[in-house]
Amino acid sequence: MKIYQHHPWPLTVEEATAIQESLRNQVIRSDQLKQPVQYVAGVDMGFESSGTISRAAVVVLSFPDLQVVETSLAYRPTSFPYIPGFLSFREIPAVLDALEKIQITPDIILCDGQGIAHPRRFGIASHLGVILGMPTIGVAKSLLIGKHDQLPDTKGSWQPLIHKSETIGAVLRTRQGVKPVYVSIGHQISLTTAIDYVLSCTPKYRLPETTRIADKLASAR
C-alpha cells in the first residue's frame, strides 16, 4: 500500500497539538466509500522492551465474510510518550510502516481508538484517515470524552455520545450482556454508516474481528 502524505512527527505536546489543530478541519464526516466494500482492515499496537519499541499490526479481511487475506507487522523505536489525547503520535508512525507492507488496499480501516470523539476532534482514526485519504472508523474500548443516555442491553442498540452539545460518536452494544464500544467517525464516513460496518464486523465477540485479530497479532511473541 502506498503512503503518499506525511508530516513531521513531533516530540512535544505543543507541536502535536498544533498538528491536530491544523489538520482537524480536513476530516470529512460524510460517506466517501467505494462500493462494493470488499476489504476491511484493522490496525493495533503492541510495545516491547519496556515500551521503547513499537510493534504495529495490520490485518486485512475480506468483506462481508471476514476471512483473513493479509497481515503485516512493523517495528520502530517509540518516539512519543503515552499521553491521553495524543495516541496517534505514539502509534501512527509504526502503523504506516506496517500499512506500506500490505499488497491489498482496504476499503475501510477500523482503528482501536477514537476518531472525532476527541477533545480536538482529531483522534487516531481521524489522523490516520486524513494522512491516507481513505475511510476510517474509530472503535474504542473505553470512553475518552462525552456523555450518553443509558444503553439498552440488546445487541445493536446505541446511544449518541455528546460533548459540548455536539454528537461526536455512538455508544454501541455489539454483544448482549457485555460492555459497549465507542464508535466515532474517523474520516470519509458518516456515523450511521460507521455503526453499520462495526456491527457487520462484529459477528460474535465484543470487538470487531479487525481489531480482535490485529490485537492478537500485535501482542504475539
mmCIF file of C-alpha atoms in Angstrom:
data_model
loop_
_atom_site.group_PDB
_atom_site.id
_atom_site.type_symbol
_atom_site.label_atom_id
_atom_site.label_comp_id
_atom_site.label_asym_id
_atom_site.label_seq_id
_atom_site.Cartn_x
_atom_site.Cartn_y
_atom_site.Cartn_z
ATOM 1 C CA MET A 1 0.000 0.000 0.000
ATOM 2 C CA LYS A 2 1.407 3.372 -0.994
ATOM 3 C CA ILE A 3 1.535 6.115 1.644
ATOM 4 C CA TYR A 4 1.505 9.482 -0.117
ATOM 5 C CA GLN A 5 1.200 12.053 2.652
ATOM 6 C CA HIS A 6 3.410 12.572 5.668
ATOM 7 C CA HIS A 7 4.099 15.364 8.099
ATOM 8 C CA PRO A 8 6.998 15.703 10.555
ATOM 9 C CA TRP A 9 6.362 13.725 13.729
ATOM 10 C CA PRO A 10 6.591 15.991 16.774
ATOM 11 C CA LEU A 11 8.462 15.442 20.005
ATOM 12 C CA THR A 12 6.427 17.770 22.239
ATOM 13 C CA VAL A 13 2.765 18.087 23.209
ATOM 14 C CA GLU A 14 2.736 21.668 21.942
ATOM 15 C CA GLU A 15 3.882 20.569 18.486
ATOM 16 C CA ALA A 16 1.385 17.696 18.476
ATOM 17 C CA THR A 17 -1.482 19.985 19.461
ATOM 18 C CA ALA A 18 -0.611 22.356 16.630
ATOM 19 C CA ILE A 19 -0.755 19.490 14.117
ATOM 20 C CA GLN A 20 -4.139 18.350 15.404
ATOM 21 C CA GLU A 21 -5.491 21.882 15.212
ATOM 22 C CA SER A 22 -4.175 22.364 11.683
ATOM 23 C CA LEU A 23 -5.476 19.051 10.272
ATOM 24 C CA ARG A 24 -8.804 18.540 12.020
ATOM 25 C CA ASN A 25 -10.740 20.664 9.513
ATOM 26 C CA GLN A 26 -9.720 18.185 6.800
ATOM 27 C CA VAL A 27 -11.863 15.441 8.338
ATOM 28 C CA ILE A 28 -14.771 14.501 6.051
ATOM 29 C CA ARG A 29 -17.832 13.386 8.022
ATOM 30 C CA SER A 30 -19.861 12.041 5.094
ATOM 31 C CA ASP A 31 -19.684 8.757 3.202
ATOM 32 C CA GLN A 32 -16.945 8.558 0.591
ATOM 33 C CA LEU A 33 -16.855 4.758 0.394
ATOM 34 C CA LYS A 34 -16.045 2.859 -2.737
ATOM 35 C CA GLN A 35 -18.795 0.348 -3.435
ATOM 36 C CA PRO A 36 -18.971 -2.511 -3.006
ATOM 37 C CA VAL A 37 -16.731 -2.718 0.056
ATOM 38 C CA GLN A 38 -14.559 -5.798 -0.456
ATOM 39 C CA TYR A 39 -11.872 -5.470 2.210
ATOM 40 C CA VAL A 40 -11.798 -4.096 5.731
ATOM 41 C CA ALA A 41 -8.668 -3.702 7.822
ATOM 42 C CA GLY A 42 -7.763 -3.396 11.459
ATOM 43 C CA VAL A 43 -4.693 -1.808 12.992
ATOM 44 C CA ASP A 44 -3.394 -2.226 16.513
ATOM 45 C CA MET A 45 -0.235 -1.731 18.536
ATOM 46 C CA GLY A 46 1.946 -3.604 20.960
ATOM 47 C CA PHE A 47 5.112 -2.482 22.662
ATOM 48 C CA GLU A 48 8.336 -4.269 23.502
ATOM 49 C CA SER A 49 11.434 -3.573 25.580
ATOM 50 C CA SER A 50 9.572 -1.612 28.267
ATOM 51 C CA GLY A 51 7.730 0.432 25.667
ATOM 52 C CA THR A 52 10.786 1.599 23.750
ATOM 53 C CA ILE A 53 9.917 -0.424 20.633
ATOM 54 C CA SER A 54 6.562 -0.060 18.862
ATOM 55 C CA ARG A 55 5.083 -3.138 17.204
ATOM 56 C CA ALA A 56 2.326 -2.291 14.701
ATOM 57 C CA ALA A 57 -0.021 -4.906 13.285
ATOM 58 C CA VAL A 58 -2.308 -4.676 10.264
ATOM 59 C CA VAL A 59 -4.848 -7.310 9.282
ATOM 60 C CA VAL A 60 -6.906 -7.210 6.095
ATOM 61 C CA LEU A 61 -10.150 -9.197 5.985
ATOM 62 C CA SER A 62 -12.478 -9.934 3.103
ATOM 63 C CA PHE A 63 -15.919 -8.398 3.498
ATOM 64 C CA PRO A 64 -18.570 -9.433 4.380
ATOM 65 C CA ASP A 65 -17.287 -12.939 5.209
ATOM 66 C CA LEU A 66 -14.419 -11.592 7.390
ATOM 67 C CA GLN A 67 -11.716 -14.023 6.326
ATOM 68 C CA VAL A 68 -8.071 -13.020 6.849
ATOM 69 C CA VAL A 69 -6.425 -12.340 3.498
ATOM 70 C CA GLU A 70 -3.261 -10.484 4.554
ATOM 71 C CA THR A 71 -1.329 -9.426 7.645
ATOM 72 C CA SER A 72 1.787 -7.387 8.314
ATOM 73 C CA LEU A 73 3.958 -6.310 11.222
ATOM 74 C CA ALA A 74 6.358 -3.408 11.573
ATOM 75 C CA TYR A 75 8.717 -2.304 14.317
ATOM 76 C CA ARG A 76 10.285 1.049 15.092
ATOM 77 C CA PRO A 77 11.615 2.907 18.138
ATOM 78 C CA THR A 78 8.851 4.610 20.129
ATOM 79 C CA SER A 79 9.356 8.350 19.766
ATOM 80 C CA PHE A 80 6.413 9.853 21.666
ATOM 81 C CA PRO A 81 5.216 9.185 25.236
ATOM 82 C CA TYR A 82 1.822 7.791 26.199
ATOM 83 C CA ILE A 83 -0.396 10.837 26.761
ATOM 84 C CA PRO A 84 -4.211 10.600 26.518
ATOM 85 C CA GLY A 85 -5.436 12.589 23.523
ATOM 86 C CA PHE A 86 -2.153 12.159 21.620
ATOM 87 C CA LEU A 87 -2.230 8.449 20.866
ATOM 88 C CA SER A 88 -1.726 8.939 17.141
ATOM 89 C CA PHE A 89 1.729 10.477 17.580
ATOM 90 C CA ARG A 90 2.874 7.429 19.508
ATOM 91 C CA GLU A 91 1.336 4.830 17.214
ATOM 92 C CA ILE A 92 0.791 6.039 13.633
ATOM 93 C CA PRO A 93 4.455 6.098 12.522
ATOM 94 C CA ALA A 94 4.762 2.338 13.043
ATOM 95 C CA VAL A 95 1.244 1.742 11.684
ATOM 96 C CA LEU A 96 2.226 3.470 8.438
ATOM 97 C CA ASP A 97 5.272 1.210 8.201
ATOM 98 C CA ALA A 98 3.008 -1.839 8.538
ATOM 99 C CA LEU A 99 0.492 -0.499 6.002
ATOM 100 C CA GLU A 100 3.250 0.049 3.449
ATOM 101 C CA LYS A 101 3.942 -3.696 3.540
ATOM 102 C CA ILE A 102 0.469 -4.869 2.548
ATOM 103 C CA GLN A 103 -0.440 -5.557 -1.074
ATOM 104 C CA ILE A 104 -4.244 -5.306 -0.752
ATOM 105 C CA THR A 105 -5.554 -1.800 -0.121
ATOM 106 C CA PRO A 106 -8.582 -1.995 2.198
ATOM 107 C CA ASP A 107 -11.746 -0.010 1.609
ATOM 108 C CA ILE A 108 -12.152 0.867 5.312
ATOM 109 C CA ILE A 109 -9.758 0.784 8.265
ATOM 110 C CA LEU A 110 -11.112 0.241 11.773
ATOM 111 C CA CYS A 111 -8.825 1.699 14.426
ATOM 112 C CA ASP A 112 -8.524 0.690 18.065
ATOM 113 C CA GLY A 113 -9.067 4.228 19.331
ATOM 114 C CA GLN A 114 -11.072 7.393 18.850
ATOM 115 C CA GLY A 115 -11.958 9.330 15.721
ATOM 116 C CA ILE A 116 -13.661 12.682 16.284
ATOM 117 C CA ALA A 117 -14.671 11.609 19.817
ATOM 118 C CA HIS A 118 -11.651 13.551 20.977
ATOM 119 C CA PRO A 119 -11.107 16.926 22.709
ATOM 120 C CA ARG A 120 -9.845 18.449 19.464
ATOM 121 C CA ARG A 121 -11.973 16.192 17.228
ATOM 122 C CA PHE A 122 -8.867 14.532 15.843
ATOM 123 C CA GLY A 123 -8.119 11.171 17.426
ATOM 124 C CA ILE A 124 -6.016 8.409 15.919
ATOM 125 C CA ALA A 125 -8.697 7.192 13.479
ATOM 126 C CA SER A 126 -9.208 10.684 12.071
ATOM 127 C CA HIS A 127 -5.479 11.353 11.931
ATOM 128 C CA LEU A 128 -4.793 8.108 10.075
ATOM 129 C CA GLY A 129 -7.694 8.673 7.701
ATOM 130 C CA VAL A 130 -6.554 12.177 6.761
ATOM 131 C CA ILE A 131 -2.985 11.007 6.169
ATOM 132 C CA LEU A 132 -4.140 8.090 3.998
ATOM 133 C CA GLY A 133 -7.049 9.909 2.349
ATOM 134 C CA MET A 134 -9.386 6.961 2.969
ATOM 135 C CA PRO A 135 -12.345 5.940 5.137
ATOM 136 C CA THR A 136 -11.542 5.134 8.751
ATOM 137 C CA ILE A 137 -13.619 4.378 11.856
ATOM 138 C CA GLY A 138 -12.706 4.809 15.487
ATOM 139 C CA VAL A 139 -13.738 1.844 17.647
ATOM 140 C CA ALA A 140 -12.542 2.447 21.199
ATOM 141 C CA LYS A 141 -12.850 0.151 24.181
ATOM 142 C CA SER A 142 -13.187 2.998 26.678
ATOM 143 C CA LEU A 143 -14.699 6.460 26.914
ATOM 144 C CA LEU A 144 -12.378 9.426 26.399
ATOM 145 C CA ILE A 145 -14.863 12.322 26.479
ATOM 146 C CA GLY A 146 -18.603 12.838 26.266
ATOM 147 C CA LYS A 147 -21.790 11.673 27.941
ATOM 148 C CA HIS A 148 -24.645 9.439 26.850
ATOM 149 C CA ASP A 149 -28.018 8.111 27.969
ATOM 150 C CA GLN A 150 -28.436 4.631 29.366
ATOM 151 C CA LEU A 151 -27.867 1.951 26.760
ATOM 152 C CA PRO A 152 -30.245 -0.999 26.306
ATOM 153 C CA ASP A 153 -28.682 -4.430 26.740
ATOM 154 C CA THR A 154 -29.608 -5.761 23.299
ATOM 155 C CA LYS A 155 -27.021 -6.207 20.558
ATOM 156 C CA GLY A 156 -27.136 -3.389 18.018
ATOM 157 C CA SER A 157 -28.568 -0.802 20.397
ATOM 158 C CA TRP A 158 -26.765 2.513 20.579
ATOM 159 C CA GLN A 159 -26.951 5.984 22.053
ATOM 160 C CA PRO A 160 -25.396 9.217 20.777
ATOM 161 C CA LEU A 161 -22.217 10.295 22.519
ATOM 162 C CA ILE A 162 -22.479 14.021 23.249
ATOM 163 C CA HIS A 163 -19.755 16.542 24.079
ATOM 164 C CA LYS A 164 -20.400 20.275 24.304
ATOM 165 C CA SER A 165 -23.818 19.823 22.651
ATOM 166 C CA GLU A 166 -22.254 18.040 19.647
ATOM 167 C CA THR A 167 -22.770 14.401 18.686
ATOM 168 C CA ILE A 168 -19.218 13.067 18.467
ATOM 169 C CA GLY A 169 -19.910 9.358 18.284
ATOM 170 C CA ALA A 170 -22.058 6.484 19.460
ATOM 171 C CA VAL A 171 -22.016 4.097 22.383
ATOM 172 C CA LEU A 172 -22.738 0.764 20.694
ATOM 173 C CA ARG A 173 -23.701 -2.602 22.160
ATOM 174 C CA THR A 174 -22.012 -5.198 19.970
ATOM 175 C CA ARG A 175 -22.931 -8.163 22.158
ATOM 176 C CA GLN A 176 -25.674 -8.649 24.696
ATOM 177 C CA GLY A 177 -24.506 -8.617 28.295
ATOM 178 C CA VAL A 178 -21.050 -7.152 27.657
ATOM 179 C CA LYS A 179 -19.612 -3.648 27.812
ATOM 180 C CA PRO A 180 -20.265 -1.408 24.797
ATOM 181 C CA VAL A 181 -17.709 0.056 22.417
ATOM 182 C CA TYR A 182 -17.354 3.714 21.452
ATOM 183 C CA VAL A 183 -17.704 4.323 17.724
ATOM 184 C CA SER A 184 -16.831 7.594 16.039
ATOM 185 C CA ILE A 185 -16.199 8.986 12.596
ATOM 186 C CA GLY A 186 -12.601 8.727 11.552
ATOM 187 C CA HIS A 187 -12.639 10.126 8.017
ATOM 188 C CA GLN A 188 -14.789 9.901 4.870
ATOM 189 C CA ILE A 189 -17.671 8.118 6.610
ATOM 190 C CA SER A 190 -20.869 9.095 8.417
ATOM 191 C CA LEU A 191 -21.657 7.963 11.931
ATOM 192 C CA THR A 192 -24.620 5.767 10.971
ATOM 193 C CA THR A 193 -22.573 4.054 8.260
ATOM 194 C CA ALA A 194 -19.702 3.582 10.706
ATOM 195 C CA ILE A 195 -22.068 1.892 13.168
ATOM 196 C CA ASP A 196 -23.371 -0.417 10.428
ATOM 197 C CA TYR A 197 -19.877 -1.539 9.451
ATOM 198 C CA VAL A 198 -18.777 -2.036 13.046
ATOM 199 C CA LEU A 199 -21.777 -4.295 13.618
ATOM 200 C CA SER A 200 -21.110 -6.157 10.382
ATOM 201 C CA CYS A 201 -17.543 -6.776 11.550
ATOM 202 C CA THR A 202 -18.658 -7.976 14.983
ATOM 203 C CA PRO A 203 -20.493 -11.290 14.468
ATOM 204 C CA LYS A 204 -19.600 -12.945 17.777
ATOM 205 C CA TYR A 205 -17.373 -11.034 20.184
ATOM 206 C CA ARG A 206 -17.397 -7.575 21.762
ATOM 207 C CA LEU A 207 -14.741 -6.213 19.405
ATOM 208 C CA PRO A 208 -14.775 -6.210 15.595
ATOM 209 C CA GLU A 209 -12.853 -9.068 14.016
ATOM 210 C CA THR A 210 -10.499 -6.486 12.528
ATOM 211 C CA THR A 211 -9.498 -5.201 15.966
ATOM 212 C CA ARG A 212 -9.559 -8.584 17.668
ATOM 213 C CA ILE A 213 -7.235 -10.240 15.164
ATOM 214 C CA ALA A 214 -4.928 -7.219 14.888
ATOM 215 C CA ASP A 215 -4.653 -7.139 18.685
ATOM 216 C CA LYS A 216 -3.607 -10.802 18.771
ATOM 217 C CA LEU A 217 -1.026 -10.165 16.078
ATOM 218 C CA ALA A 218 0.341 -7.060 17.804
ATOM 219 C CA SER A 219 0.556 -8.855 21.154
ATOM 220 C CA ALA A 220 2.057 -12.144 19.934
ATOM 221 C CA ARG A 221 5.623 -13.077 20.756
#
